[in-house]
PDB file of C-alpha atoms and ligand atoms in Angstrom:
ATOM      1  CA  MET A   1      -5.198  32.342-102.070  1.00 71.00           C
ATOM      2  CA  ALA A   2      -2.905  33.128-104.969  1.00 93.00           C
ATOM      3  CA  ALA A   3      -0.613  35.988-104.482  1.00 98.00           C
ATOM      4  CA  LYS A   4      -0.969  39.322-106.436  1.00 98.00           C
ATOM      5  CA  ILE A   5       1.709  39.610-108.922  1.00 98.00           C
ATOM      6  CA  ILE A   6       3.932  42.656-108.779  1.00 98.00           C
ATOM      7  CA  ASP A   7       4.385  43.429-112.387  1.00 98.00           C
ATOM      8  CA  GLY A   8       7.964  44.947-112.812  1.00 98.00           C
ATOM      9  CA  LYS A   9       7.531  45.723-116.660  1.00 98.00           C
ATOM     10  CA  ALA A  10       4.311  47.571-115.941  1.00 98.00           C
ATOM     11  CA  ILE A  11       5.745  49.688-113.133  1.00 98.00           C
ATOM     12  CA  SER A  12       8.895  50.247-115.268  1.00 98.00           C
ATOM     13  CA  ALA A  13       6.728  51.355-118.145  1.00 98.00           C
ATOM     14  CA  LYS A  14       4.773  53.660-116.056  1.00 98.00           C
ATOM     15  CA  MET A  15       7.984  55.238-114.548  1.00 98.00           C
ATOM     16  CA  LYS A  16       9.396  55.599-117.914  1.00 98.00           C
ATOM     17  CA  GLU A  17       6.444  57.674-119.077  1.00 97.00           C
ATOM     18  CA  GLU A  18       6.859  60.030-115.993  1.00 96.00           C
ATOM     19  CA  MET A  19      10.578  60.211-116.826  1.00 97.00           C
ATOM     20  CA  LYS A  20       9.936  61.114-120.537  1.00 96.00           C
ATOM     21  CA  ARG A  21       7.776  63.962-119.279  1.00 95.00           C
ATOM     22  CA  GLU A  22      10.525  65.071-116.947  1.00 93.00           C
ATOM     23  CA  ILE A  23      13.171  64.862-119.594  1.00 95.00           C
ATOM     24  CA  ALA A  24      10.979  66.966-121.906  1.00 94.00           C
ATOM     25  CA  GLU A  25      10.580  69.571-119.243  1.00 91.00           C
ATOM     26  CA  LEU A  26      14.453  69.563-118.649  1.00 93.00           C
ATOM     27  CA  ARG A  27      15.181  69.973-122.341  1.00 93.00           C
ATOM     28  CA  GLY A  28      13.022  72.950-122.296  1.00 93.00           C
ATOM     29  CA  ILE A  29      15.321  74.590-119.851  1.00 91.00           C
ATOM     30  CA  GLY A  30      18.499  73.430-121.646  1.00 92.00           C
ATOM     31  CA  ILE A  31      19.313  70.307-119.543  1.00 93.00           C
ATOM     32  CA  PHE A  32      20.173  67.275-121.531  1.00 96.00           C
ATOM     33  CA  PRO A  33      20.880  64.263-119.283  1.00 97.00           C
ATOM     34  CA  GLY A  34      23.800  61.883-120.543  1.00 98.00           C
ATOM     35  CA  LEU A  35      24.950  58.598-119.374  1.00 98.00           C
ATOM     36  CA  ALA A  36      28.376  56.963-120.351  1.00 98.00           C
ATOM     37  CA  VAL A  37      28.527  53.137-120.071  1.00 98.00           C
ATOM     38  CA  VAL A  38      32.004  51.450-120.056  1.00 98.00           C
ATOM     39  CA  LEU A  39      32.477  47.854-121.038  1.00 98.00           C
ATOM     40  CA  VAL A  40      35.963  46.355-120.893  1.00 98.00           C
ATOM     41  CA  GLY A  41      36.269  43.063-122.913  1.00 97.00           C
ATOM     42  CA  GLU A  42      33.399  41.084-124.381  1.00 95.00           C
ATOM     43  CA  ASN A  43      31.640  39.165-121.577  1.00 94.00           C
ATOM     44  CA  PRO A  44      28.642  38.001-123.541  1.00 92.00           C
ATOM     45  CA  ALA A  45      26.102  38.785-120.534  1.00 91.00           C
ATOM     46  CA  SER A  46      27.646  42.273-120.205  1.00 95.00           C
ATOM     47  CA  VAL A  47      27.424  42.901-123.866  1.00 95.00           C
ATOM     48  CA  VAL A  48      23.830  42.409-123.687  1.00 94.00           C
ATOM     49  CA  TYR A  49      23.367  44.496-120.603  1.00 94.00           C
ATOM     50  CA  VAL A  50      25.225  47.257-122.052  1.00 96.00           C
ATOM     51  CA  ARG A  51      23.194  47.209-125.356  1.00 96.00           C
ATOM     52  CA  ASN A  52      19.929  47.234-123.318  1.00 95.00           C
ATOM     53  CA  LYS A  53      21.007  50.257-121.387  1.00 96.00           C
ATOM     54  CA  GLY A  54      21.873  52.160-124.596  1.00 96.00           C
ATOM     55  CA  LYS A  55      18.432  51.194-126.055  1.00 96.00           C
ATOM     56  CA  ALA A  56      16.713  52.313-122.873  1.00 96.00           C
ATOM     57  CA  CYS A  57      18.602  55.703-123.082  1.00 97.00           C
ATOM     58  CA  HIS A  58      17.615  56.032-126.828  1.00 96.00           C
ATOM     59  CA  GLU A  59      13.859  55.182-125.970  1.00 96.00           C
ATOM     60  CA  LEU A  60      13.675  57.926-123.354  1.00 96.00           C
ATOM     61  CA  GLY A  61      15.776  60.582-125.044  1.00 95.00           C
ATOM     62  CA  VAL A  62      18.769  60.373-122.757  1.00 97.00           C
ATOM     63  CA  HIS A  63      22.030  61.133-124.447  1.00 97.00           C
ATOM     64  CA  SER A  64      24.213  57.941-124.263  1.00 97.00           C
ATOM     65  CA  GLU A  65      27.819  56.826-124.971  1.00 97.00           C
ATOM     66  CA  GLU A  66      29.206  53.536-125.086  1.00 97.00           C
ATOM     67  CA  HIS A  67      32.809  53.227-124.370  1.00 98.00           C
ATOM     68  CA  ARG A  68      34.449  49.882-125.280  1.00 98.00           C
ATOM     69  CA  LEU A  69      37.940  48.952-124.260  1.00 98.00           C
ATOM     70  CA  LEU A  70      39.709  45.713-125.304  1.00 98.00           C
ATOM     71  CA  ALA A  71      39.859  42.947-122.592  1.00 98.00           C
ATOM     72  CA  ASN A  72      43.664  43.408-122.267  1.00 97.00           C
ATOM     73  CA  SER A  73      43.430  47.209-121.673  1.00 98.00           C
ATOM     74  CA  SER A  74      45.352  48.255-118.744  1.00 98.00           C
ATOM     75  CA  GLU A  75      44.036  49.598-115.358  1.00 98.00           C
ATOM     76  CA  GLU A  76      45.561  52.924-116.369  1.00 98.00           C
ATOM     77  CA  ASP A  77      43.717  53.104-119.817  1.00 98.00           C
ATOM     78  CA  LEU A  78      40.469  52.632-117.841  1.00 98.00           C
ATOM     79  CA  LEU A  79      41.326  55.233-115.150  1.00 98.00           C
ATOM     80  CA  ARG A  80      42.185  57.848-117.953  1.00 98.00           C
ATOM     81  CA  LEU A  81      38.971  57.225-119.609  1.00 98.00           C
ATOM     82  CA  ILE A  82      37.006  57.714-116.305  1.00 98.00           C
ATOM     83  CA  GLU A  83      38.959  60.764-115.536  1.00 98.00           C
ATOM     84  CA  ARG A  84      37.889  62.261-118.923  1.00 98.00           C
ATOM     85  CA  LEU A  85      34.250  61.201-118.295  1.00 98.00           C
ATOM     86  CA  ASN A  86      34.314  62.734-114.814  1.00 98.00           C
ATOM     87  CA  LYS A  87      35.249  66.238-116.483  1.00 98.00           C
ATOM     88  CA  ASP A  88      32.856  65.905-119.518  1.00 98.00           C
ATOM     89  CA  ASP A  89      29.881  68.265-118.916  1.00 96.00           C
ATOM     90  CA  LYS A  90      27.660  66.305-121.259  1.00 97.00           C
ATOM     91  CA  ILE A  91      27.865  63.156-118.934  1.00 98.00           C
ATOM     92  CA  ASN A  92      25.868  63.042-115.805  1.00 98.00           C
ATOM     93  CA  GLY A  93      26.230  59.366-115.164  1.00 98.00           C
ATOM     94  CA  ILE A  94      29.077  57.041-115.464  1.00 98.00           C
ATOM     95  CA  LEU A  95      28.648  53.249-115.280  1.00 98.00           C
ATOM     96  CA  VAL A  96      31.410  50.720-115.492  1.00 98.00           C
ATOM     97  CA  GLN A  97      30.044  47.337-116.307  1.00 97.00           C
ATOM     98  CA  LEU A  98      30.988  44.566-113.940  1.00 96.00           C
ATOM     99  CA  PRO A  99      32.728  42.225-113.845  1.00 95.00           C
ATOM    100  CA  LEU A 100      35.914  43.661-114.844  1.00 97.00           C
ATOM    101  CA  PRO A 101      38.844  41.486-116.184  1.00 97.00           C
ATOM    102  CA  ARG A 102      40.823  39.963-113.334  1.00 97.00           C
ATOM    103  CA  HIS A 103      43.914  42.085-113.891  1.00 98.00           C
ATOM    104  CA  ILE A 104      41.947  45.268-113.115  1.00 98.00           C
ATOM    105  CA  ASP A 105      41.377  46.186-109.530  1.00 98.00           C
ATOM    106  CA  GLU A 106      37.356  46.780-109.318  1.00 97.00           C
ATOM    107  CA  ARG A 107      37.407  48.829-106.084  1.00 97.00           C
ATOM    108  CA  LYS A 108      40.045  51.149-107.464  1.00 98.00           C
ATOM    109  CA  ILE A 109      37.965  51.753-110.654  1.00 98.00           C
ATOM    110  CA  LEU A 110      34.706  52.327-108.738  1.00 98.00           C
ATOM    111  CA  GLU A 111      36.471  54.800-106.477  1.00 98.00           C
ATOM    112  CA  ALA A 112      37.694  56.789-109.487  1.00 98.00           C
ATOM    113  CA  ILE A 113      34.241  57.558-110.697  1.00 98.00           C
ATOM    114  CA  SER A 114      33.131  60.957-109.440  1.00 98.00           C
ATOM    115  CA  PRO A 115      30.522  60.353-106.655  1.00 98.00           C
ATOM    116  CA  ASP A 116      28.444  63.063-108.444  1.00 97.00           C
ATOM    117  CA  LYS A 117      28.191  60.891-111.414  1.00 98.00           C
ATOM    118  CA  ASP A 118      28.096  57.480-109.792  1.00 98.00           C
ATOM    119  CA  VAL A 119      24.611  56.548-110.865  1.00 98.00           C
ATOM    120  CA  ASP A 120      25.368  52.956-109.999  1.00 98.00           C
ATOM    121  CA  GLY A 121      25.697  54.007-106.291  1.00 98.00           C
ATOM    122  CA  PHE A 122      28.825  51.871-105.870  1.00 97.00           C
ATOM    123  CA  HIS A 123      31.184  54.457-104.739  1.00 98.00           C
ATOM    124  CA  PRO A 124      32.196  54.109-101.031  1.00 98.00           C
ATOM    125  CA  TYR A 125      31.089  57.939-100.516  1.00 98.00           C
ATOM    126  CA  ASN A 126      27.764  56.958-101.809  1.00 98.00           C
ATOM    127  CA  ILE A 127      27.529  53.765 -99.863  1.00 97.00           C
ATOM    128  CA  GLY A 128      28.416  55.798 -96.781  1.00 98.00           C
ATOM    129  CA  LYS A 129      25.786  58.366 -97.290  1.00 97.00           C
ATOM    130  CA  LEU A 130      23.117  55.659 -97.744  1.00 97.00           C
ATOM    131  CA  MET A 131      24.342  54.265 -94.557  1.00 96.00           C
ATOM    132  CA  ILE A 132      23.724  57.402 -92.588  1.00 96.00           C
ATOM    133  CA  GLY A 133      20.508  58.294 -94.337  1.00 94.00           C
ATOM    134  CA  GLU A 134      21.683  61.124 -96.240  1.00 94.00           C
ATOM    135  CA  PRO A 135      20.560  61.746 -99.872  1.00 93.00           C
ATOM    136  CA  ALA A 136      22.893  59.750-102.323  1.00 95.00           C
ATOM    137  CA  PHE A 137      22.644  57.681-105.472  1.00 97.00           C
ATOM    138  CA  ALA A 138      21.075  54.383-104.387  1.00 98.00           C
ATOM    139  CA  PRO A 139      22.158  51.065-106.171  1.00 98.00           C
ATOM    140  CA  CYS A 140      19.599  50.580-109.024  1.00 98.00           C
ATOM    141  CA  THR A 141      18.333  47.046-108.214  1.00 98.00           C
ATOM    142  CA  PRO A 142      17.511  47.634-104.446  1.00 98.00           C
ATOM    143  CA  TYR A 143      16.214  51.032-105.157  1.00 98.00           C
ATOM    144  CA  GLY A 144      14.102  49.595-107.806  1.00 98.00           C
ATOM    145  CA  VAL A 145      12.611  47.062-105.333  1.00 98.00           C
ATOM    146  CA  ILE A 146      11.625  50.025-103.054  1.00 98.00           C
ATOM    147  CA  LYS A 147       9.793  51.685-106.011  1.00 98.00           C
ATOM    148  CA  MET A 148       8.045  48.373-106.809  1.00 98.00           C
ATOM    149  CA  LEU A 149       6.754  48.274-103.070  1.00 98.00           C
ATOM    150  CA  GLU A 150       5.717  51.832-103.198  1.00 98.00           C
ATOM    151  CA  HIS A 151       3.910  51.620-106.511  1.00 98.00           C
ATOM    152  CA  SER A 152       2.139  48.544-105.264  1.00 98.00           C
ATOM    153  CA  ASN A 153       1.025  50.477-101.951  1.00 98.00           C
ATOM    154  CA  ILE A 154       2.683  48.112 -99.717  1.00 98.00           C
ATOM    155  CA  ASP A 155       3.346  49.700 -96.414  1.00 98.00           C
ATOM    156  CA  ILE A 156       6.997  49.065 -95.162  1.00 98.00           C
ATOM    157  CA  THR A 157       6.847  51.044 -91.851  1.00 98.00           C
ATOM    158  CA  GLY A 158       7.063  48.550 -88.961  1.00 98.00           C
ATOM    159  CA  LYS A 159       7.305  45.453 -91.016  1.00 98.00           C
ATOM    160  CA  ASN A 160       9.705  42.637 -90.532  1.00 98.00           C
ATOM    161  CA  ALA A 161      11.851  42.599 -93.700  1.00 99.00           C
ATOM    162  CA  VAL A 162      14.373  39.646 -94.224  1.00 99.00           C
ATOM    163  CA  ILE A 163      17.022  39.661 -97.019  1.00 98.00           C
ATOM    164  CA  VAL A 164      18.524  36.585 -98.063  1.00 98.00           C
ATOM    165  CA  GLY A 165      21.929  37.488 -99.469  1.00 98.00           C
ATOM    166  CA  ARG A 166      24.512  39.935 -98.219  1.00 98.00           C
ATOM    167  CA  SER A 167      26.118  41.156-101.525  1.00 97.00           C
ATOM    168  CA  ASN A 168      27.403  44.848-101.747  1.00 95.00           C
ATOM    169  CA  ILE A 169      25.299  45.377-104.900  1.00 95.00           C
ATOM    170  CA  VAL A 170      21.920  44.072-103.474  1.00 98.00           C
ATOM    171  CA  GLY A 171      21.601  42.660 -99.913  1.00 98.00           C
ATOM    172  CA  LYS A 172      23.455  45.327 -97.993  1.00 98.00           C
ATOM    173  CA  PRO A 173      22.054  48.442 -99.751  1.00 98.00           C
ATOM    174  CA  MET A 174      18.536  46.776 -99.821  1.00 98.00           C
ATOM    175  CA  ALA A 175      18.833  46.602 -95.881  1.00 98.00           C
ATOM    176  CA  MET A 176      19.696  50.301 -95.761  1.00 98.00           C
ATOM    177  CA  LEU A 177      16.924  51.383 -97.853  1.00 98.00           C
ATOM    178  CA  LEU A 178      14.299  49.286 -96.078  1.00 98.00           C
ATOM    179  CA  LEU A 179      15.711  50.550 -92.786  1.00 98.00           C
ATOM    180  CA  GLN A 180      15.272  54.108 -93.973  1.00 97.00           C
ATOM    181  CA  LYS A 181      11.714  53.245 -94.810  1.00 97.00           C
ATOM    182  CA  ASN A 182      11.320  52.066 -91.029  1.00 98.00           C
ATOM    183  CA  ALA A 183      11.132  48.365 -91.487  1.00 98.00           C
ATOM    184  CA  THR A 184      12.854  46.069 -88.960  1.00 98.00           C
ATOM    185  CA  VAL A 185      15.513  44.439 -91.028  1.00 98.00           C
ATOM    186  CA  THR A 186      17.358  41.185 -90.791  1.00 98.00           C
ATOM    187  CA  ILE A 187      20.149  40.096 -93.381  1.00 98.00           C
ATOM    188  CA  CYS A 188      20.570  36.292 -93.723  1.00 98.00           C
ATOM    189  CA  HIS A 189      23.402  34.514 -95.509  1.00 97.00           C
ATOM    190  CA  SER A 190      24.874  31.086 -95.937  1.00 95.00           C
ATOM    191  CA  LYS A 191      25.965  30.810 -92.345  1.00 98.00           C
ATOM    192  CA  THR A 192      22.658  31.956 -90.824  1.00 98.00           C
ATOM    193  CA  ASN A 193      21.210  29.311 -88.284  1.00 98.00           C
ATOM    194  CA  ASP A 194      17.832  28.038 -89.229  1.00 98.00           C
ATOM    195  CA  LEU A 195      17.519  30.218 -92.265  1.00 98.00           C
ATOM    196  CA  PRO A 196      13.861  28.853 -92.975  1.00 98.00           C
ATOM    197  CA  ALA A 197      12.579  29.916 -89.526  1.00 98.00           C
ATOM    198  CA  VAL A 198      13.999  33.401 -89.945  1.00 98.00           C
ATOM    199  CA  CYS A 199      12.396  33.643 -93.391  1.00 98.00           C
ATOM    200  CA  ARG A 200       9.075  32.673 -91.988  1.00 98.00           C
ATOM    201  CA  GLY A 201       9.160  35.665 -89.703  1.00 98.00           C
ATOM    202  CA  ALA A 202       9.198  37.967 -92.715  1.00 99.00           C
ATOM    203  CA  ASP A 203       6.403  40.228 -93.739  1.00 99.00           C
ATOM    204  CA  ILE A 204       8.661  41.244 -96.680  1.00 99.00           C
ATOM    205  CA  LEU A 205      10.981  38.550 -97.800  1.00 99.00           C
ATOM    206  CA  ILE A 206      13.670  39.562-100.470  1.00 98.00           C
ATOM    207  CA  ALA A 207      15.505  36.630-102.126  1.00 98.00           C
ATOM    208  CA  ALA A 208      18.984  37.781-103.633  1.00 98.00           C
ATOM    209  CA  ILE A 209      21.207  34.708-103.352  1.00 97.00           C
ATOM    210  CA  GLY A 210      21.617  33.614-106.829  1.00 96.00           C
ATOM    211  CA  LYS A 211      20.575  30.056-106.343  1.00 97.00           C
ATOM    212  CA  PRO A 212      17.596  28.778-108.344  1.00 98.00           C
ATOM    213  CA  ARG A 213      14.420  28.177-106.579  1.00 98.00           C
ATOM    214  CA  PHE A 214      16.127  28.358-103.222  1.00 98.00           C
ATOM    215  CA  VAL A 215      13.257  29.876-101.270  1.00 98.00           C
ATOM    216  CA  THR A 216      10.547  27.294-101.001  1.00 98.00           C
ATOM    217  CA  ALA A 217       6.802  27.633 -99.788  1.00 98.00           C
ATOM    218  CA  ASP A 218       7.806  26.280 -96.235  1.00 98.00           C
ATOM    219  CA  MET A 219      10.030  29.354 -95.743  1.00 98.00           C
ATOM    220  CA  VAL A 220       7.348  31.790 -96.476  1.00 98.00           C
ATOM    221  CA  LYS A 221       4.540  33.135 -93.932  1.00 98.00           C
ATOM    222  CA  ASP A 222       1.029  33.221 -95.343  1.00 98.00           C
ATOM    223  CA  GLY A 223       0.412  36.629 -97.001  1.00 98.00           C
ATOM    224  CA  ALA A 224       4.026  37.668 -97.138  1.00 98.00           C
ATOM    225  CA  VAL A 225       5.321  40.040 -99.759  1.00 99.00           C
ATOM    226  CA  VAL A 226       8.106  37.957-101.635  1.00 99.00           C
ATOM    227  CA  ILE A 227      10.500  39.782-103.945  1.00 98.00           C
ATOM    228  CA  ASP A 228      12.817  37.698-106.146  1.00 98.00           C
ATOM    229  CA  VAL A 229      15.927  39.451-107.140  1.00 98.00           C
ATOM    230  CA  GLY A 230      17.480  36.138-108.540  1.00 97.00           C
ATOM    231  CA  ILE A 231      18.143  35.538-112.327  1.00 95.00           C
ATOM    232  CA  ASN A 232      19.278  31.904-112.891  1.00 95.00           C
ATOM    233  CA  ARG A 233      19.664  30.151-116.066  1.00 93.00           C
ATOM    234  CA  LEU A 234      18.857  26.346-115.657  1.00 95.00           C
ATOM    235  CA  PRO A 235      20.778  23.667-117.822  1.00 96.00           C
ATOM    236  CA  ASP A 236      17.482  23.488-120.021  1.00 96.00           C
ATOM    237  CA  GLY A 237      17.906  27.176-120.769  1.00 94.00           C
ATOM    238  CA  LYS A 238      14.881  28.219-118.611  1.00 95.00           C
ATOM    239  CA  LEU A 239      15.127  31.458-116.671  1.00 95.00           C
ATOM    240  CA  VAL A 240      14.190  31.156-112.992  1.00 97.00           C
ATOM    241  CA  GLY A 241      14.494  33.210-109.877  1.00 98.00           C
ATOM    242  CA  ASP A 242      15.739  32.370-106.332  1.00 98.00           C
ATOM    243  CA  VAL A 243      12.180  31.667-105.321  1.00 98.00           C
ATOM    244  CA  ASP A 244      10.218  28.468-106.030  1.00 98.00           C
ATOM    245  CA  TYR A 245       7.439  30.544-107.679  1.00 98.00           C
ATOM    246  CA  ASP A 246       4.692  28.117-108.354  1.00 98.00           C
ATOM    247  CA  ALA A 247       4.533  26.888-104.813  1.00 98.00           C
ATOM    248  CA  VAL A 248       5.283  30.207-102.993  1.00 98.00           C
ATOM    249  CA  ALA A 249       2.574  32.032-105.200  1.00 98.00           C
ATOM    250  CA  GLN A 250       0.042  29.814-103.619  1.00 98.00           C
ATOM    251  CA  LYS A 251       0.968  31.172-100.076  1.00 98.00           C
ATOM    252  CA  ALA A 252       2.394  34.707-100.436  1.00 98.00           C
ATOM    253  CA  GLY A 253       0.291  37.763-100.549  1.00 98.00           C
ATOM    254  CA  TYR A 254       2.514  39.512-103.235  1.00 98.00           C
ATOM    255  CA  ILE A 255       5.065  37.934-105.296  1.00 98.00           C
ATOM    256  CA  THR A 256       7.525  39.130-108.258  1.00 98.00           C
ATOM    257  CA  PRO A 257       7.705  36.988-111.222  1.00 98.00           C
ATOM    258  CA  VAL A 258      10.974  36.050-113.174  1.00 98.00           C
ATOM    259  CA  PRO A 259      11.318  37.256-115.686  1.00 96.00           C
ATOM    260  CA  GLY A 260       9.415  40.517-115.585  1.00 97.00           C
ATOM    261  CA  GLY A 261       9.640  41.429-111.994  1.00 98.00           C
ATOM    262  CA  VAL A 262      12.667  43.107-110.486  1.00 98.00           C
ATOM    263  CA  GLY A 263      14.740  42.721-113.673  1.00 96.00           C
ATOM    264  CA  PRO A 264      12.996  45.419-115.739  1.00 96.00           C
ATOM    265  CA  MET A 265      13.404  47.999-112.812  1.00 97.00           C
ATOM    266  CA  THR A 266      17.190  48.015-112.749  1.00 96.00           C
ATOM    267  CA  ILE A 267      17.816  49.838-115.959  1.00 96.00           C
ATOM    268  CA  THR A 268      14.868  52.083-115.351  1.00 98.00           C
ATOM    269  CA  MET A 269      16.399  53.132-112.058  1.00 98.00           C
ATOM    270  CA  LEU A 270      19.754  53.810-113.725  1.00 98.00           C
ATOM    271  CA  LEU A 271      17.899  56.239-116.080  1.00 98.00           C
ATOM    272  CA  TYR A 272      16.025  57.616-112.946  1.00 98.00           C
ATOM    273  CA  ASN A 273      19.325  58.269-111.275  1.00 98.00           C
ATOM    274  CA  THR A 274      20.983  59.852-114.442  1.00 98.00           C
ATOM    275  CA  ILE A 275      18.126  62.261-114.794  1.00 97.00           C
ATOM    276  CA  GLN A 276      18.384  63.258-110.964  1.00 96.00           C
ATOM    277  CA  SER A 277      22.109  63.689-111.549  1.00 97.00           C
ATOM    278  CA  ALA A 278      21.511  65.992-114.367  1.00 96.00           C
ATOM    279  CA  ARG A 279      19.009  68.057-112.428  1.00 93.00           C
ATOM    280  CA  ARG A 280      21.593  68.292-109.667  1.00 92.00           C
ATOM    281  CA  ALA A 281      24.383  69.298-111.889  1.00 91.00           C
ATOM    282  CA  ALA A 282      22.009  72.048-113.172  1.00 87.00           C
ATOM    283  CA  GLY A 283      21.318  73.222-109.819  1.00 84.00           C
ATOM    284  CA  LYS A 284      17.823  72.276-109.839  1.00 73.00           C
ATOM    285  CA  VAL A 285      17.926  69.988-106.854  1.00 72.00           C
ATOM    286  CA  LYS A 286      20.501  70.136-104.085  1.00 61.00           C
ATOM    287  CA  ALA A 287      20.860  66.307-103.763  1.00 63.00           C
ATOM    288  CA  VAL A 288      19.338  63.067-104.767  1.00 66.00           C
ATOM    289  CA  GLU A 289      16.650  61.926-102.358  1.00 67.00           C
ATOM    290  CA  VAL A 290      15.873  58.173-101.963  1.00 64.00           C
TER     291      VAL A 290
HETATM  292  N1  GUN B   1      26.934  44.026-113.620  1.00 51.56           N
HETATM  293  C1  GUN B   1      25.842  43.219-113.175  1.00 51.56           C
HETATM  294  N2  GUN B   1      24.931  44.244-112.631  1.00 51.56           N
HETATM  295  C2  GUN B   1      25.607  45.436-112.561  1.00 51.56           C
HETATM  296  C3  GUN B   1      25.087  46.580-112.173  1.00 51.56           C
HETATM  297  O1  GUN B   1      24.090  46.989-111.567  1.00 51.56           O
HETATM  298  N3  GUN B   1      26.011  47.710-112.464  1.00 51.56           N
HETATM  299  C4  GUN B   1      27.283  47.472-113.049  1.00 51.56           C
HETATM  300  N4  GUN B   1      28.111  48.456-113.199  1.00 51.56           N
HETATM  301  N5  GUN B   1      27.575  46.245-113.418  1.00 51.56           N
HETATM  302  C5  GUN B   1      26.874  45.264-113.266  1.00 51.56           C
END
């Protein structure tokens, strides 16, 4: 039987409608969420991401600022800008677009962002909070995956969740979020023994490896929920995920397409985190619940 498609665009649109209502309510009590996006250099993919983030803010009525620094700006220039944004009351979320030029220490920059404005969820403080199950900003992509499962009424409790990929941005926080939702979690990577067998044990399989069509139908249990976080450009220009979609869709119970699956959720969750941050700054909520 063909899998049900989890439509990230539709879920994202639904969440944005709810968020618009929330923003209108916040405006009524004098709270105006604001996001600052910092781009160093002109990496073409980053330029597009940053532009899309600005557009999404505009669409929802979130104040947005784009701060561009030249590629040869020093680490100190960037740290000074972050310090200024940390102190700026109009700004509730700060996102420094990655990757940074090689002469800038990424960890040092991410640690300079106030944990209270770290809507990317990349600061070690927020990563630590996530690890111990305390309210924190969760990284946008894995948080978006949780929202997709919830909106599709997929029960996570007690399920075997297998994540292929151990990155700090997706794999590891994905594991923590699924664990918090009571899944039994396995993280696989390039050194995992008999990866296909481990994947076949998954009720929920998350592909986040960055290799086109890496997850094939023989690695998927009948009826499994397959979430594809990958976005890969093939030499012919086609965009594909980490899952061999056509074959896996014949076997899975649920599947996310690429494009139109996890991708649209990431920016939505960034705005979601920014709104929660504004609410917290105004004392409307004590902390950000995941
Ligand atoms: N570059 C690619 N994805 C991301 C992201 O989610 N956050 C930031 N800051 N940079 C990125």
